Amino acid sequence: MILGWILSLCCAVHAAPALRAEASIQQEEVTELAARLRNPKLTLDERVALEERLLLFGESGARALQRIVEERIKKCDERARKSEKTYLAELEKSAAKLVSARLDKPTLAEVDKLRRQVNDLRRDERLTKERIHAEGDPARERLRALLEVHVDHVLEAQPELAKLRESIGTDLYELEQDFGLWMRCNFAMPEKKRSKAVADPIERWPAVQSAEAWVCMLATPMTPADREVLTKNRALAAELPEPEEAAGVLDLNRLRILLGLNALLLDVKLCAASRDHSNDMRTLGFFDHLSPVEGKKTPWDRAARFGTSAGAENIAAGHESGASANLGWWYSPGHHKNMLGGHARVGLGRSEGFWTQMFG
């Protein structure tokens, strides 16, 4: 028994240097592969092959590869953010110039005529859905063609700007790919040794698209007061639990600005009152401005319950978005007049397919 223990000890003593030598050789190979991977002249196929070879070395290879990927992510992220800033600044200038170039005297006269046509329509006591279709729709679409600018319009006129946008898209795609590789490296290591996750870039491209849409929308001719209201509403939108509520308010304000009407300030309390009424209609099985719930009978009761006031209310059912609900109200004479009335505030509340819009 003692002899067996001595033999085992001798084997372990002789094996230790061999294991250390093997680990040293492995580390040298990892270091050599990592150095090759930093070569900027590598083709994509060569780079991927080296990355996969490094991952075969387990923890040491994953750690080395992760450091390289982190360097790439940092460099690409800095480049993309710089390009985004330049792109949005140039987009803002180009969009403003594009709109300005359209607005000669004849066009401005046409805009005034179209706005009067729609606003006279909403004041008519005999307004019908048919007249909104026949007179309101063509005027609204023509105003959009004259006053609104879209990203595609600007990029068609500015090919260099389109190239910059394309380069941003390429950078963000590379960031997503490297983030996925970074996560593979992390999971190839023991849990206790894993690094803190880097920022997931998956939402970066939608954020760029949202920013460019915002820039183009602000290029629409509007008063400084309207621009201020829209900017405030964008900040207030973060307080709403349902993104489509803020999107519906923005959609309404774009219509009002198009028609020469003031933008409405988003009232978070009116949104809460509207959402509550939509939820009551859905869960209690009624569809009416008058609620059977004690203390919530009228729109004014509901607004007061949430610490605000209201002057008009629209309700709808069966819509998937705020813009869809607005379009339904556009074709309903009473709701149409509410949407385009002389208000200062607005709230929009959703509960699944039920919508309530309140004005103050």
Coordinates of C-alpha atoms in Angstrom, one line a residue:
M1 CA 0.0 0.0 0.0
I2 CA 2.8 2.4 0.9
L3 CA 4.6 1.4 -2.3
G4 CA 1.6 2.3 -4.4
W5 CA 1.3 5.7 -2.7
I6 CA 5.0 6.3 -3.4
L7 CA 4.6 5.3 -7.1
S8 CA 1.6 7.6 -7.5
L9 CA 3.5 10.5 -6.0
C10 CA 6.4 9.9 -8.3
C11 CA 4.0 9.9 -11.3
A12 CA 2.4 13.1 -10.2
V13 CA 5.9 14.7 -9.8
H14 CA 7.0 13.7 -13.2
A15 CA 3.6 14.7 -14.8
A16 CA 3.5 18.2 -13.4
P17 CA 6.4 19.5 -15.6
A18 CA 4.8 17.9 -18.6
L19 CA 1.4 19.6 -17.9
R20 CA 3.1 22.9 -17.4
A21 CA 5.0 22.6 -20.7
E22 CA 1.8 21.7 -22.5
A23 CA 0.0 24.7 -21.0
S24 CA 2.9 26.9 -22.0
I25 CA 2.8 25.7 -25.5
Q26 CA -1.0 26.2 -25.6
Q27 CA -0.6 29.7 -24.3
E28 CA 2.0 30.5 -26.9
E29 CA -0.3 29.3 -29.6
V30 CA -3.2 31.4 -28.2
T31 CA -0.9 34.4 -28.1
E32 CA 0.3 33.8 -31.7
L33 CA -3.3 33.4 -33.0
A34 CA -4.4 36.6 -31.2
A35 CA -1.5 38.5 -32.8
R36 CA -2.5 37.2 -36.2
L37 CA -6.1 38.2 -35.6
R38 CA -5.2 41.8 -35.0
N39 CA -3.9 42.1 -38.6
P40 CA -6.2 44.6 -40.3
K41 CA -5.5 43.1 -43.7
L42 CA -7.3 39.8 -42.9
T43 CA -10.2 38.8 -45.1
L44 CA -13.5 38.1 -43.4
D45 CA -13.1 34.3 -43.9
E46 CA -9.5 34.4 -42.5
R47 CA -10.7 36.3 -39.5
V48 CA -13.6 34.0 -38.7
A49 CA -11.3 30.9 -39.1
L50 CA -8.9 32.4 -36.5
E51 CA -11.7 33.3 -34.1
E52 CA -13.0 29.7 -34.2
R53 CA -9.6 28.3 -33.6
L54 CA -9.1 30.5 -30.6
L55 CA -12.4 29.3 -29.1
L56 CA -11.1 25.7 -29.3
F57 CA -8.6 26.5 -26.6
G58 CA -11.3 26.9 -24.0
E59 CA -11.0 29.6 -21.3
S60 CA -7.6 30.9 -22.4
G61 CA -8.6 31.3 -26.0
A62 CA -12.0 32.8 -25.2
R63 CA -10.4 35.3 -22.9
A64 CA -7.9 36.4 -25.5
L65 CA -10.6 36.6 -28.2
Q66 CA -12.9 38.5 -26.0
R67 CA -10.2 41.2 -25.4
I68 CA -9.8 41.6 -29.2
V69 CA -13.5 41.8 -29.7
E70 CA -13.9 44.4 -27.0
E71 CA -11.2 46.5 -28.8
R72 CA -13.1 46.2 -32.1
I73 CA -16.5 47.0 -30.4
K74 CA -15.0 50.2 -28.8
K75 CA -13.4 51.4 -32.0
C76 CA -16.5 50.7 -34.1
D77 CA -18.9 52.2 -31.6
E78 CA -16.8 55.4 -31.5
R79 CA -16.8 55.6 -35.3
A80 CA -20.5 54.9 -35.5
R81 CA -21.5 57.6 -32.9
K82 CA -19.3 60.2 -34.6
S83 CA -20.9 59.4 -37.9
E84 CA -24.4 59.4 -36.4
K85 CA -23.9 62.9 -35.0
T86 CA -22.6 64.2 -38.3
Y87 CA -25.3 62.5 -40.3
L88 CA -28.2 63.9 -38.2
A89 CA -26.7 67.4 -38.2
E90 CA -26.4 67.3 -42.0
L91 CA -29.8 65.7 -42.4
E92 CA -31.4 68.5 -40.4
K93 CA -29.8 71.2 -42.7
S94 CA -30.7 69.3 -45.9
A95 CA -34.3 68.7 -44.8
A96 CA -34.8 72.4 -44.0
K97 CA -33.3 73.4 -47.3
L98 CA -35.5 71.0 -49.2
V99 CA -38.7 72.3 -47.6
S100 CA -37.6 75.9 -48.0
A101 CA -37.0 75.4 -51.7
R102 CA -40.6 74.2 -52.2
L103 CA -42.2 77.2 -50.5
D104 CA -42.3 79.8 -53.2
K105 CA -45.1 82.4 -53.2
P106 CA -47.5 80.3 -55.3
T107 CA -47.0 77.3 -53.1
L108 CA -47.6 79.3 -49.9
A109 CA -50.8 80.7 -51.4
E110 CA -51.9 77.1 -52.2
V111 CA -51.1 76.0 -48.6
D112 CA -53.2 78.8 -47.2
K113 CA -56.1 77.9 -49.5
L114 CA -56.0 74.2 -48.6
R115 CA -55.8 75.0 -44.9
R116 CA -58.8 77.3 -45.1
Q117 CA -60.7 74.6 -47.0
V118 CA -60.2 71.9 -44.3
N119 CA -60.8 74.3 -41.4
D120 CA -64.0 75.7 -43.0
L121 CA -65.1 72.1 -43.4
R122 CA -64.8 71.3 -39.7
R123 CA -66.8 74.4 -38.8
D124 CA -69.7 73.3 -41.0
E125 CA -72.6 72.1 -38.9
R126 CA -73.7 69.9 -41.8
L127 CA -70.3 68.1 -42.1
T128 CA -70.6 64.5 -43.2
K129 CA -68.2 61.5 -43.6
E130 CA -68.7 61.8 -47.4
R131 CA -67.6 65.4 -47.4
I132 CA -64.5 64.6 -45.3
H133 CA -63.6 61.9 -47.9
A134 CA -64.4 64.1 -50.9
E135 CA -62.9 67.4 -49.7
G136 CA -60.8 66.9 -46.6
D137 CA -58.7 63.9 -47.8
P138 CA -57.4 65.5 -51.0
A139 CA -56.6 68.7 -49.2
R140 CA -54.8 66.9 -46.4
E141 CA -52.8 64.7 -48.9
R142 CA -51.8 67.7 -50.9
L143 CA -50.6 69.6 -47.8
R144 CA -48.5 66.5 -46.9
A145 CA -46.9 66.6 -50.4
L146 CA -46.1 70.3 -50.1
L147 CA -45.0 70.5 -46.4
E148 CA -43.7 67.2 -45.2
V149 CA -40.3 65.9 -45.9
H150 CA -39.2 62.2 -45.5
V151 CA -35.8 60.7 -45.1
D152 CA -35.9 59.2 -48.6
H153 CA -36.6 62.6 -50.2
V154 CA -33.4 64.1 -48.5
L155 CA -31.2 61.1 -49.4
E156 CA -32.3 61.2 -53.0
A157 CA -31.2 64.8 -53.2
Q158 CA -28.0 64.2 -51.2
P159 CA -26.1 61.0 -52.4
E160 CA -23.2 61.7 -50.1
L161 CA -25.5 61.8 -47.1
A162 CA -27.0 58.4 -48.3
K163 CA -23.5 57.0 -48.3
L164 CA -22.9 58.2 -44.8
R165 CA -26.1 56.6 -43.6
E166 CA -25.1 53.3 -45.3
S167 CA -21.7 53.4 -43.5
I168 CA -23.6 53.8 -40.2
G169 CA -25.7 50.8 -41.0
T170 CA -22.6 48.7 -41.8
D171 CA -20.9 49.8 -38.5
L172 CA -24.0 48.9 -36.5
Y173 CA -24.3 45.5 -38.3
E174 CA -20.6 44.8 -37.4
L175 CA -21.3 45.8 -33.8
E176 CA -24.2 43.3 -33.6
Q177 CA -22.0 40.6 -35.0
D178 CA -19.2 41.3 -32.6
F179 CA -21.6 41.5 -29.7
G180 CA -22.8 38.0 -30.5
L181 CA -19.2 36.8 -30.6
W182 CA -18.4 38.5 -27.3
M183 CA -21.3 36.6 -25.7
R184 CA -19.9 33.3 -27.1
C185 CA -16.6 34.1 -25.5
N186 CA -18.3 34.9 -22.2
F187 CA -20.2 31.7 -22.1
A188 CA -17.1 29.7 -22.9
M189 CA -15.6 30.7 -19.6
P190 CA -16.5 29.6 -16.0
E191 CA -19.4 31.6 -14.7
K192 CA -17.4 33.2 -11.9
K193 CA -14.8 34.5 -14.5
R194 CA -17.3 36.0 -17.0
S195 CA -17.0 39.7 -17.8
K196 CA -19.7 42.2 -17.3
A197 CA -21.8 42.4 -20.4
V198 CA -21.1 45.1 -22.9
A199 CA -24.0 47.2 -24.2
D200 CA -26.2 45.3 -26.6
P201 CA -26.3 47.3 -29.9
I202 CA -29.6 45.7 -31.1
E203 CA -31.6 48.9 -30.5
R204 CA -29.1 51.3 -32.1
W205 CA -30.4 51.2 -35.7
P206 CA -34.0 51.7 -34.6
A207 CA -32.8 54.7 -32.5
V208 CA -31.1 56.2 -35.6
Q209 CA -34.3 55.7 -37.6
S210 CA -36.3 57.4 -34.9
A211 CA -33.9 60.3 -34.7
E212 CA -33.9 60.9 -38.4
A213 CA -37.7 60.7 -38.5
W214 CA -37.8 63.3 -35.7
V215 CA -35.4 65.6 -37.6
C216 CA -37.4 65.4 -40.8
M217 CA -40.7 66.1 -38.9
L218 CA -39.2 69.2 -37.3
A219 CA -38.4 70.4 -40.9
T220 CA -42.2 70.8 -41.5
P221 CA -43.0 74.6 -41.2
M222 CA -44.3 75.3 -37.7
T223 CA -44.1 78.0 -35.1
P224 CA -41.5 78.1 -32.4
A225 CA -44.3 77.4 -29.9
D226 CA -45.3 74.2 -31.8
R227 CA -41.7 73.1 -31.9
E228 CA -41.4 73.6 -28.1
V229 CA -44.6 71.6 -27.5
L230 CA -43.4 68.7 -29.6
T231 CA -40.1 68.7 -27.8
K232 CA -41.8 68.7 -24.4
N233 CA -44.1 65.8 -25.5
R234 CA -41.1 63.7 -26.6
A235 CA -39.7 64.0 -23.1
L236 CA -43.1 63.3 -21.5
A237 CA -43.6 60.2 -23.6
A238 CA -41.2 58.3 -21.3
E239 CA -43.8 58.6 -18.5
L240 CA -46.5 56.7 -20.5
P241 CA -46.6 52.9 -20.1
E242 CA -47.9 52.4 -23.7
P243 CA -45.7 53.7 -26.5
E244 CA -48.7 53.8 -28.9
E245 CA -50.3 56.5 -26.8
A246 CA -47.4 58.9 -27.4
A247 CA -47.2 57.8 -31.0
G248 CA -51.0 58.6 -31.4
V249 CA -50.5 62.1 -29.8
L250 CA -47.6 62.8 -32.2
D251 CA -49.7 61.6 -35.2
L252 CA -52.5 64.0 -34.2
N253 CA -50.1 66.9 -33.7
R254 CA -48.5 66.3 -37.1
L255 CA -52.0 66.6 -38.6
R256 CA -52.8 69.8 -36.7
I257 CA -49.5 71.4 -37.7
L258 CA -50.1 70.5 -41.3
L259 CA -53.5 72.3 -41.1
G260 CA -52.0 75.4 -39.5
L261 CA -53.4 74.5 -36.0
N262 CA -51.4 74.6 -32.8
A263 CA -49.8 71.5 -31.4
L264 CA -51.3 70.1 -28.2
L265 CA -49.3 69.5 -25.1
L266 CA -49.4 65.9 -23.9
D267 CA -51.2 65.8 -20.5
V268 CA -50.0 62.7 -18.7
K269 CA -53.0 62.9 -16.3
L270 CA -55.4 63.1 -19.2
C271 CA -53.7 60.0 -20.6
A272 CA -54.2 58.2 -17.3
A273 CA -57.9 59.2 -17.3
S274 CA -58.3 58.1 -20.9
R275 CA -56.5 54.8 -20.3
D276 CA -58.7 54.1 -17.3
H277 CA -61.9 54.7 -19.3
S278 CA -60.7 52.5 -22.1
N279 CA -59.9 49.8 -19.6
D280 CA -63.4 50.1 -18.0
M281 CA -65.1 49.9 -21.5
R282 CA -63.1 46.7 -22.3
T283 CA -63.5 44.9 -19.0
L284 CA -67.1 46.0 -18.2
G285 CA -68.4 45.5 -21.7
F286 CA -69.8 48.9 -22.6
F287 CA -68.9 51.5 -25.2
D288 CA -70.0 55.0 -24.3
H289 CA -68.9 58.4 -23.1
L290 CA -71.1 57.8 -20.0
S291 CA -69.6 55.3 -17.6
P292 CA -71.6 53.0 -15.2
V293 CA -68.7 53.3 -12.7
E294 CA -69.4 55.4 -9.6
G295 CA -67.4 58.6 -9.7
K296 CA -66.5 58.2 -13.4
K297 CA -69.8 59.0 -15.1
T298 CA -68.7 61.8 -17.4
P299 CA -65.5 62.7 -19.1
W300 CA -65.3 65.7 -16.7
D301 CA -65.6 63.4 -13.7
R302 CA -62.9 61.1 -15.0
A303 CA -60.5 64.0 -15.7
A304 CA -61.1 65.5 -12.2
R305 CA -60.5 62.1 -10.7
F306 CA -57.0 62.1 -12.1
G307 CA -56.3 65.7 -11.1
T308 CA -56.9 67.5 -14.4
S309 CA -59.7 68.8 -16.6
A310 CA -61.2 68.0 -20.0
G311 CA -63.4 69.8 -22.6
A312 CA -64.1 67.0 -25.1
E313 CA -63.7 63.3 -25.6
N314 CA -63.4 60.8 -28.4
I315 CA -63.7 57.0 -28.0
A316 CA -62.9 54.1 -30.4
A317 CA -62.6 50.4 -30.5
G318 CA -60.9 47.9 -32.8
H319 CA -57.7 49.8 -33.6
E320 CA -54.2 48.5 -33.2
S321 CA -52.4 51.8 -33.2
G322 CA -53.0 55.4 -32.2
A323 CA -52.6 56.5 -35.8
S324 CA -55.4 54.1 -36.8
A325 CA -57.7 55.4 -34.1
N326 CA -57.0 59.0 -35.2
L327 CA -57.9 58.1 -38.8
G328 CA -61.1 56.5 -37.6
W329 CA -62.0 59.8 -35.8
W330 CA -61.0 61.8 -38.8
Y331 CA -63.8 60.3 -40.8
S332 CA -66.4 60.8 -38.0
P333 CA -67.8 64.3 -38.1
G334 CA -68.2 64.9 -34.3
H335 CA -64.8 63.3 -33.5
H336 CA -63.2 65.1 -36.5
K337 CA -64.3 68.5 -35.0
N338 CA -62.9 67.5 -31.6
M339 CA -59.5 66.6 -33.0
L340 CA -59.2 69.9 -34.8
G341 CA -60.8 72.0 -32.1
G342 CA -59.2 74.9 -30.2
H343 CA -57.6 72.9 -27.4
A344 CA -54.3 73.3 -25.6
R345 CA -53.8 69.8 -24.1
V346 CA -54.5 66.2 -25.1
G347 CA -54.5 62.7 -23.5
L348 CA -54.7 59.4 -25.3
G349 CA -55.3 56.1 -23.4
R350 CA -55.3 52.5 -24.7
S351 CA -56.6 49.3 -23.3
E352 CA -56.0 46.6 -25.9
G353 CA -58.3 47.6 -28.8
F354 CA -60.1 50.3 -26.9
W355 CA -59.1 53.9 -27.2
T356 CA -60.1 57.2 -25.4
Q357 CA -58.9 60.6 -26.4
M358 CA -59.5 63.6 -24.1
F359 CA -58.9 67.3 -24.8
G360 CA -58.3 70.1 -22.4

